[in-house]
Short mmCIF file of C-alpha atoms in Angstrom, two decimals:
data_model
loop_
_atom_site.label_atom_id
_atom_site.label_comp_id
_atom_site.label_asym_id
_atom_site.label_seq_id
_atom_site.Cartn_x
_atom_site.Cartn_y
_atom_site.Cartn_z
CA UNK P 1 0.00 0.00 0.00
CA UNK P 2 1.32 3.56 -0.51
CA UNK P 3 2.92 5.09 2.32
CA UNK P 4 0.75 8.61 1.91
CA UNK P 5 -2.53 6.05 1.19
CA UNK P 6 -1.79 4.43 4.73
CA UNK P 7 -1.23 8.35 6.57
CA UNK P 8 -4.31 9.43 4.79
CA UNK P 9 -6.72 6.01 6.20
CA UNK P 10 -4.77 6.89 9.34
CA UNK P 11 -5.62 10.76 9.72
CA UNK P 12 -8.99 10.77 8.36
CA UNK P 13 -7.70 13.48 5.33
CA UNK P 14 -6.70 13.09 1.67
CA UNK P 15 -5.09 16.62 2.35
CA UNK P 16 -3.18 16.47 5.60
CA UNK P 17 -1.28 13.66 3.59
CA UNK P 18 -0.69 14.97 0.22
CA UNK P 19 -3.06 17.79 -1.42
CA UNK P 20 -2.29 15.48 -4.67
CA UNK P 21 -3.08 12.15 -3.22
CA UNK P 22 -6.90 11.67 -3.82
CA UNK P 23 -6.38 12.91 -7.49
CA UNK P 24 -3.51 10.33 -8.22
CA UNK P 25 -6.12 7.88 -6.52
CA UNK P 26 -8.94 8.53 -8.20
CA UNK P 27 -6.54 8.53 -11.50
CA UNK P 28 -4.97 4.76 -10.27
CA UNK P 29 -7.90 2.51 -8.89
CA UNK P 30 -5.11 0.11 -8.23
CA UNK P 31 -3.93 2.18 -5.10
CA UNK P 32 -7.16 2.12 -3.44
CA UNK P 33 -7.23 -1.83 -3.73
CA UNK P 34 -3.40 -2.26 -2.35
CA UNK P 35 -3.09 -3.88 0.97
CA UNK P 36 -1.00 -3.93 3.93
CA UNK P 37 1.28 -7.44 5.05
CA UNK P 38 -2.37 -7.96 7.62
CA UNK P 39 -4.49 -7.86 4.35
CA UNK P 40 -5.88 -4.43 5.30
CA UNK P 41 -7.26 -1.94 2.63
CA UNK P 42 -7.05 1.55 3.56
CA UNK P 43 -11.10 1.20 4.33
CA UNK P 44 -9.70 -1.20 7.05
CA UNK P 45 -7.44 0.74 8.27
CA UNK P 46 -9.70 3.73 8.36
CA UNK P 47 -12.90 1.04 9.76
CA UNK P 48 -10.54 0.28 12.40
CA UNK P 49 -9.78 4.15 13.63
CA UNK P 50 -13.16 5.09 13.28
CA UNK P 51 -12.94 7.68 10.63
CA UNK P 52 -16.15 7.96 8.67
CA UNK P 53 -14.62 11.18 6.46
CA UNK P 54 -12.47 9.21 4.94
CA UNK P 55 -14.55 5.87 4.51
CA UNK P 56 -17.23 8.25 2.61
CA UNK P 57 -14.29 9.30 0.17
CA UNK P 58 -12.34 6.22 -0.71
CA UNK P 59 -15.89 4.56 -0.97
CA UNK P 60 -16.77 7.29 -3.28
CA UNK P 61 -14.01 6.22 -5.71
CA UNK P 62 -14.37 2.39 -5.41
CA UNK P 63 -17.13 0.45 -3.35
CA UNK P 64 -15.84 -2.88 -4.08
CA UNK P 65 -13.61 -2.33 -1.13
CA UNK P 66 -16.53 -3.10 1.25
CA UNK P 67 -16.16 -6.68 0.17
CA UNK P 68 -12.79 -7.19 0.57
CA UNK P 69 -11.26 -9.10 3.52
CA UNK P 70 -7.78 -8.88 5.35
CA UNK P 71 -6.24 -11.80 7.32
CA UNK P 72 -8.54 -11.89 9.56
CA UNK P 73 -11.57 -12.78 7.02
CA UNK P 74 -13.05 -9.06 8.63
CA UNK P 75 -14.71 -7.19 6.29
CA UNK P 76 -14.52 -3.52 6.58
CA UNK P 77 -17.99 -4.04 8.20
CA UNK P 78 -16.48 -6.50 10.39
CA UNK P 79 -13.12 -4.15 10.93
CA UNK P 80 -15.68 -1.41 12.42
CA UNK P 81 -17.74 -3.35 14.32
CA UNK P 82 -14.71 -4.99 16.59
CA UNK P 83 -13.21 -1.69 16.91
CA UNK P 84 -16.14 -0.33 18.51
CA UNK P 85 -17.24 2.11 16.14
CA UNK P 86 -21.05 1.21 15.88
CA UNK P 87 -21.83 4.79 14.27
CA UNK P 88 -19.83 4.11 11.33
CA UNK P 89 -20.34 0.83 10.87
CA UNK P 90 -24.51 1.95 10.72
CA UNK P 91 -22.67 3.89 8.03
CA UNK P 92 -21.43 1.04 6.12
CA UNK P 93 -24.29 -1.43 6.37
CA UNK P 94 -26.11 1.67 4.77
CA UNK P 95 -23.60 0.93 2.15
CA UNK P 96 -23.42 -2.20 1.69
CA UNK P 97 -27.09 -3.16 1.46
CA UNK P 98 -27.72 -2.32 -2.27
CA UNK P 99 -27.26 -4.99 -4.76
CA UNK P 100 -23.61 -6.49 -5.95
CA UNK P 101 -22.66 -5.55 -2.08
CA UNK P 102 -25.57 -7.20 -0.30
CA UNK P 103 -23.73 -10.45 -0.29
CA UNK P 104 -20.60 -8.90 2.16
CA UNK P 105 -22.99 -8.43 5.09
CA UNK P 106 -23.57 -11.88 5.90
CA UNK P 107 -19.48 -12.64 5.36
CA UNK P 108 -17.76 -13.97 8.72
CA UNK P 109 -14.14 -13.68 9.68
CA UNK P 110 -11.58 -16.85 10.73
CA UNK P 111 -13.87 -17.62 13.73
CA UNK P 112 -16.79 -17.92 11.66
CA UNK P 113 -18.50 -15.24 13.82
CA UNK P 114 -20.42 -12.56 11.53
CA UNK P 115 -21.60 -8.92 12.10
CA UNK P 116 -24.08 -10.06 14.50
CA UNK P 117 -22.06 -11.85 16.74
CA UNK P 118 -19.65 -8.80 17.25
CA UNK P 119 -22.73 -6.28 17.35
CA UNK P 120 -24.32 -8.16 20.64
CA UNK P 121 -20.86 -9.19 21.92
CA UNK P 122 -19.71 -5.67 21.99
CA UNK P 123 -22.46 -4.68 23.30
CA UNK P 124 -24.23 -2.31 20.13
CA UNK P 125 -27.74 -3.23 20.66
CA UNK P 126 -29.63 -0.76 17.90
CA UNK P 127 -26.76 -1.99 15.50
CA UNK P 128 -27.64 -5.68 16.47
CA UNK P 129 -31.26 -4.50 15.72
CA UNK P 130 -30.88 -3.13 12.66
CA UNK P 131 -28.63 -5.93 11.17
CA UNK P 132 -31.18 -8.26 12.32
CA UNK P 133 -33.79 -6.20 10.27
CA UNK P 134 -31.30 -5.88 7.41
CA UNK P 135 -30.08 -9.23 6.89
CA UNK P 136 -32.73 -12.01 9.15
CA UNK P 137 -29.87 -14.93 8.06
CA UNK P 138 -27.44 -13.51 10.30
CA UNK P 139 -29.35 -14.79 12.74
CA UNK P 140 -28.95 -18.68 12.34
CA UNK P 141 -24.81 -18.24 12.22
CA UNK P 142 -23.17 -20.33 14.64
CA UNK P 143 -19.73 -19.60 15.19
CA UNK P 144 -16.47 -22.41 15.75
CA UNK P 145 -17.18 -21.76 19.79
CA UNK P 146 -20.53 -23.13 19.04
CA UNK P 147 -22.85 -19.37 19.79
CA UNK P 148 -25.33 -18.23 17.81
CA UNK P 149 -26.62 -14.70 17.90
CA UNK P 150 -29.77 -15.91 20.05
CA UNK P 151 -27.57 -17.85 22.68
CA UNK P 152 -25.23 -14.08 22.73
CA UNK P 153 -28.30 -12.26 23.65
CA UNK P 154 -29.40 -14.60 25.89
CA UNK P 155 -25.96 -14.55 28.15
CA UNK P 156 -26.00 -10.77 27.85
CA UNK P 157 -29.30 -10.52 28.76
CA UNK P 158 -30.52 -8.27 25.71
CA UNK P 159 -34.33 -8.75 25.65
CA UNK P 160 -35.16 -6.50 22.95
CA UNK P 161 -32.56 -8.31 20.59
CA UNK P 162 -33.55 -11.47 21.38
CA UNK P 163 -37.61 -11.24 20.94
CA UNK P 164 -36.57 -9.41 17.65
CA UNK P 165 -34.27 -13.26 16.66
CA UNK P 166 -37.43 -14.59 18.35
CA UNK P 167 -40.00 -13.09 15.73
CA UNK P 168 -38.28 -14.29 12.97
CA UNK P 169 -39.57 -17.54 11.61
CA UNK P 170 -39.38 -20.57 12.68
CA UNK P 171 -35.55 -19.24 14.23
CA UNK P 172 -35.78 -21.11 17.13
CA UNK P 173 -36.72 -24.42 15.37
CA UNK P 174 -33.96 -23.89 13.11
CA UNK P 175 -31.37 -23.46 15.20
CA UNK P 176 -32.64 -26.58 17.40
CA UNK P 177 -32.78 -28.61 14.20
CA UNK P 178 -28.88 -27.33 13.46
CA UNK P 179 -27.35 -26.59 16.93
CA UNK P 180 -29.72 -28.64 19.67
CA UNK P 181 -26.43 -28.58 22.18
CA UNK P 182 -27.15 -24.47 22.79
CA UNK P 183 -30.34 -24.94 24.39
CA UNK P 184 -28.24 -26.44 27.41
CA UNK P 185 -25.35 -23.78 27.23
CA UNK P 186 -25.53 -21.80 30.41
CA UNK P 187 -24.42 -18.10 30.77
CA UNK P 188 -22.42 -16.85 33.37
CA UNK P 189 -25.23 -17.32 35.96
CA UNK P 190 -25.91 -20.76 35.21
CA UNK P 191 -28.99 -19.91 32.97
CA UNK P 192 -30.29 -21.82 29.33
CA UNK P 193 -31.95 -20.78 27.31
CA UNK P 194 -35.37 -22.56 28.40
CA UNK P 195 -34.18 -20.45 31.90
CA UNK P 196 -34.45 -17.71 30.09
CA UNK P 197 -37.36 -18.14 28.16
CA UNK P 198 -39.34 -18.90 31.16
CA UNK P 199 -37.72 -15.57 32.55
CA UNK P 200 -39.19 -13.37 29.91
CA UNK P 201 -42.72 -15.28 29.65
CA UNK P 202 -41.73 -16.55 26.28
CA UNK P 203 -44.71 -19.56 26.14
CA UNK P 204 -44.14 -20.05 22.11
CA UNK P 205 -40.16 -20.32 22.54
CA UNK P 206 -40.94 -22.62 25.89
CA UNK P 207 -42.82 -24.68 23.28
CA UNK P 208 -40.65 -25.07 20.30
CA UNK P 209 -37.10 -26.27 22.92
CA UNK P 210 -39.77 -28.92 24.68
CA UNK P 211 -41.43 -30.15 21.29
CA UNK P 212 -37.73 -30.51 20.26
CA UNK P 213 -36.60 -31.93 23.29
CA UNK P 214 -38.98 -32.60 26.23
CA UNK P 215 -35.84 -33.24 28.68
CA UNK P 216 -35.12 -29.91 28.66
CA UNK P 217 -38.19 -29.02 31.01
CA UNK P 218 -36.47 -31.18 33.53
CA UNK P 219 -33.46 -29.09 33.87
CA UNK P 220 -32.42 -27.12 37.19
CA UNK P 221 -30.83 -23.92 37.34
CA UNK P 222 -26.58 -25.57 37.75
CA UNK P 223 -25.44 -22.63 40.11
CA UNK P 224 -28.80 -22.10 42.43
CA UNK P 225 -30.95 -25.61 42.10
CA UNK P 226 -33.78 -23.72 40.89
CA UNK P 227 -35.97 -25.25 38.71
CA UNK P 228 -38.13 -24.18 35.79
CA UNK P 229 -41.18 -24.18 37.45
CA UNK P 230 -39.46 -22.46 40.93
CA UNK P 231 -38.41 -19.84 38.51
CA UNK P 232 -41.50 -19.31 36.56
CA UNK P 233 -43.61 -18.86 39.82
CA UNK P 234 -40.97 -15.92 40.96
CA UNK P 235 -41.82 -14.07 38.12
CA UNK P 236 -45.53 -15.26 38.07
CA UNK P 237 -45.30 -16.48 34.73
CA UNK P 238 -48.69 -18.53 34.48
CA UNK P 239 -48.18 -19.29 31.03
CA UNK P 240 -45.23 -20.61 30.91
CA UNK P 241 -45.65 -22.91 33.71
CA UNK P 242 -48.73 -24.24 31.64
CA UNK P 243 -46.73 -24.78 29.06
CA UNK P 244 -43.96 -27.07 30.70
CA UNK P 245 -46.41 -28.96 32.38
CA UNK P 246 -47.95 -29.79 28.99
CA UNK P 247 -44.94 -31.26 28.09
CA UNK P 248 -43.47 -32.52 30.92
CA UNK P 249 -46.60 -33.06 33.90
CA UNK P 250 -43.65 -34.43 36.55
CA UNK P 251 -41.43 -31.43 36.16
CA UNK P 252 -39.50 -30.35 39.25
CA UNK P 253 -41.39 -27.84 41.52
CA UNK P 254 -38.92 -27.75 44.45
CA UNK P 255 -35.39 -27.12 45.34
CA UNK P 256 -33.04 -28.90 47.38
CA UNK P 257 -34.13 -26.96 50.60
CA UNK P 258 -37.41 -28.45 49.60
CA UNK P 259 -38.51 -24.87 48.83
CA UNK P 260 -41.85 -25.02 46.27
CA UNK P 261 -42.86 -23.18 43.11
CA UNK P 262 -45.53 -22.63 45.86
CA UNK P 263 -43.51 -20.84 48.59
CA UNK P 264 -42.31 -19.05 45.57
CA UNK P 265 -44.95 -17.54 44.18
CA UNK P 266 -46.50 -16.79 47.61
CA UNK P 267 -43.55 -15.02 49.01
CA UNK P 268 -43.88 -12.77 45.81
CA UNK P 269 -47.72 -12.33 46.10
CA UNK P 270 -48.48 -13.90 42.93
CA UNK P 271 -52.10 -14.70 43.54
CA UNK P 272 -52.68 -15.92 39.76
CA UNK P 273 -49.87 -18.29 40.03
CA UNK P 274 -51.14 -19.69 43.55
CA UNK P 275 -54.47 -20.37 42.22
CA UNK P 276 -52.88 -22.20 39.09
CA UNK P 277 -51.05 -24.51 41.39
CA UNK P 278 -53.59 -25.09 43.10
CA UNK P 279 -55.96 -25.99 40.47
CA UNK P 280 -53.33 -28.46 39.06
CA UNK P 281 -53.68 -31.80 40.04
CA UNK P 282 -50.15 -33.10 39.81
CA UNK P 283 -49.26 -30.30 41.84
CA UNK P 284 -52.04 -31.51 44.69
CA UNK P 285 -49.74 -32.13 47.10
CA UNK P 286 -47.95 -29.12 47.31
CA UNK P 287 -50.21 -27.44 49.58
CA UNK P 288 -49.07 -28.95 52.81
CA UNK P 289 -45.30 -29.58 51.68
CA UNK P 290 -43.29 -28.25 54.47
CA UNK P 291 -39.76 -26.04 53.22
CA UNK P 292 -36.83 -26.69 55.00
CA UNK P 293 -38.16 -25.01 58.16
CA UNK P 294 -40.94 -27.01 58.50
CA UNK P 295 -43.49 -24.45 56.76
CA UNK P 296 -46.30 -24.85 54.69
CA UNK P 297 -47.77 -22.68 52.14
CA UNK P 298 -50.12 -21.47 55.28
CA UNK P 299 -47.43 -20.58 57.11
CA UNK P 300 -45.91 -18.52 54.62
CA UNK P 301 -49.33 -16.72 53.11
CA UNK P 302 -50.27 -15.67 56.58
CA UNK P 303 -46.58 -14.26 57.65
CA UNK P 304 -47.14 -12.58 54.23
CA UNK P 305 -50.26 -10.96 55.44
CA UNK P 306 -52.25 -11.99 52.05
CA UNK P 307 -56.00 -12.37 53.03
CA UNK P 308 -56.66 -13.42 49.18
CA UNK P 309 -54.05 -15.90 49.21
CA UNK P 310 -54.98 -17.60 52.68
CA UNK P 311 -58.54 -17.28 51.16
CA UNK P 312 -57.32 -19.56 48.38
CA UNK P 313 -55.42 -22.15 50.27
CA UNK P 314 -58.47 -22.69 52.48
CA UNK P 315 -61.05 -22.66 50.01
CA UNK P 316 -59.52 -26.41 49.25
CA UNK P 317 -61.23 -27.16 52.22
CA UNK P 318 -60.06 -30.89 53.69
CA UNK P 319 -57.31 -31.20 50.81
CA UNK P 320 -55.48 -28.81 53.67
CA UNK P 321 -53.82 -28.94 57.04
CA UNK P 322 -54.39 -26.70 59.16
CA UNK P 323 -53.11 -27.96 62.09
CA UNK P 324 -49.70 -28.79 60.46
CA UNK P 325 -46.95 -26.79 62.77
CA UNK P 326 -43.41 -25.63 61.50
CA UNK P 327 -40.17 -26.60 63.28
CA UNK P 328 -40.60 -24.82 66.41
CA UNK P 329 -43.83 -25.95 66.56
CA UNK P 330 -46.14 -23.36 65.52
CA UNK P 331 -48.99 -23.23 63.82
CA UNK P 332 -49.97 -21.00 60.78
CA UNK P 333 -51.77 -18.42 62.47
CA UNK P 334 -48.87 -17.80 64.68
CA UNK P 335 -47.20 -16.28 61.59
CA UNK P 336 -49.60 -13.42 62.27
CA UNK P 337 -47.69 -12.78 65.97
CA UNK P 338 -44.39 -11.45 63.50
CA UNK P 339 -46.25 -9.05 61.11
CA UNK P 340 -48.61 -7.96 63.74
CA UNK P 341 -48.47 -4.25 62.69
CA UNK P 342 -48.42 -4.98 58.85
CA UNK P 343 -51.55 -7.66 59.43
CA UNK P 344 -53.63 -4.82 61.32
CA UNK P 345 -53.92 -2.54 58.07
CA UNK P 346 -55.75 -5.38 55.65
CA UNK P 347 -59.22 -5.78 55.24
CA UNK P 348 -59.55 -9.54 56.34
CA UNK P 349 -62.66 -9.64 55.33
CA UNK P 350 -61.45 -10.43 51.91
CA UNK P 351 -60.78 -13.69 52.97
CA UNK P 352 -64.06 -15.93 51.99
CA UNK P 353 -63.54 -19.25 51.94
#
């Protein structure tokens, strides 16, 4: 590559370089396709410092540079993207999605990882967005560590990028059908993807990973021994927890500590939830479980101070105990003696049985 080329990429100026230089370029197309020992093009170079001044010009002289590759297998688009500079690489996708350049979006570099993968890695969500909008077959790349662009935005927890991979087609059967080991990869808190679908009340995703493979519904949380159900009632994700039992009617609904999806979604005053447990027959018994302090789900609605939750635990009439005491030996309504003061500003009298 010429020497005043490279200063020019470099400074972001035909000018500072040479006054003459972009004349003798635009004169000698070869010099705007000459490369450094790396593979670079000066629209690498200039990707890689961030300078969108004098992208615009060299482009303006030869766009075939946007599909050109250094040793790397990067792209200019690529080049931008890893350097951080999401504004100009908005700039470039601009550029490159007209046809003849279309086709150097999707390109991925030596790691097989492709625009998309760097955009969520690094942390650009709008330019994960838009590529996702721009080119939807970004979206099913997998690169040689085995990620796709849906298990990235799971581990970074980037909702609004994932329900946009979500709403593409049939992208979650796809990449089942392709990759099935990623719906067991865990992030960095020991979530999966079915974790995380349960997290964000995603029933239709829930559905697609347990049609694929119904052992996944079985699967506990690696770091915390929470299971899908356990986690689904903290969030009070009714449909979801429908869903797993469809597929899987056994599925965990208690931790080691013998804590229940129950306690769960009473400590968190899901009432919807409660009443779905409780109108779930192979969860029957999990109205007088004990936890691992000997309390029941009376125990821990009434230290709650819930009167519509206690309402719905006793409307099951004889199917509960009453009379079941904790590990000190008190009864339910002995909760009351610790949240005296909170207890004494309900209305009890929502609690009809």
């Amino acid at each position: 590559m010429d020497r005043q080329l490279l200063k020019a990429a470099t400074r972001d100026s035909f000018e500072e370089s040479d006054s003459t230089l972009k004349e003798t370029v635009s004169r000698n197309r070869s010099m705007v396709l000459a490369r450094t020992a790396e593979g670079n093009t000066c629209l690498h170079i200039s990707s890689m410092h961030g300078h969108g001044g004098f992208c615009d010009a060299v482009l303006e002289l030869d766009e075939s540079l946007l599909s050109l590759v250094n040793s790397d297998g990067e792209t200019p688009l690529l080049t931008a993207i890893t350097s951080g500079h999401a504004s100009l690489a908005f700039s470039l996708l601009r550029r490159c999605n007209k046809p003849g350049l279309s086709d150097s979006i999707p390109r991925h570099d030596n790691n097989e990882c492709n625009a998309l993968h760097h955009a969520i890695r690094g942390g650009h969500k709008a330019l994960a967005l838009e590529l996702i909008r721009t080119q939807p077959a970004l979206s099913q790349g997998v690169n040689k560590f085995n990620e796709s662009p849906m298990y990235l935005a799971l581990t970074r927890d980037y909702r609004d990028v994932f329900e946009e991979l979500f709403a593409i087609p049939d992208i979650a059967k796809k990449i089942m059908e392709s990759c099935p080991w990623l719906a067991r990869e865990e992030n960095d808190s020991g979530h999966t993807p079915m974790q995380m679908a349960v997290r964000w009340n995603k029933a239709e995703m829930l559905q697609v990973l347990l049609e694929h493979d119904w052992s996944l519904g079985y699967a506990k949380n690696s770091k915390t021994g929470k299971p899908l159900l356990v986690s689904a009632a903290f969030q009070g994700h009714v449909n979801v927890a429908r869903e797993l039992l469809r597929h899987c009617p056994d599925a965990p609904y208690c931790q080691a500590d013998r804590w229940t999806c129950l306690h769960e979604a009473i400590e968190f005053g899901h009432t919807e939830f409660v009443e779905f447990i409780l109108g779930a027959p192979q969860l029957g018994k999990l109205i007088n479980m004990r936890d691992g302090k000997g309390k029941t789900a009376l125990h821990h609605a009434v230290r709650k101070c819930n009167p519509k939750i206690v309402a719905a635990l006793l409307r099951k009439g004889a199917r509960i105990d009453c009379t079941m005491l904790d590990q000190n030996r008190d009864p339910a309504i002995w909760e009351l003696s610790e949240a005296m003061q909170h207890a004494k500003t309900l209305n009890w009298v929502q609690l009809k049985v």
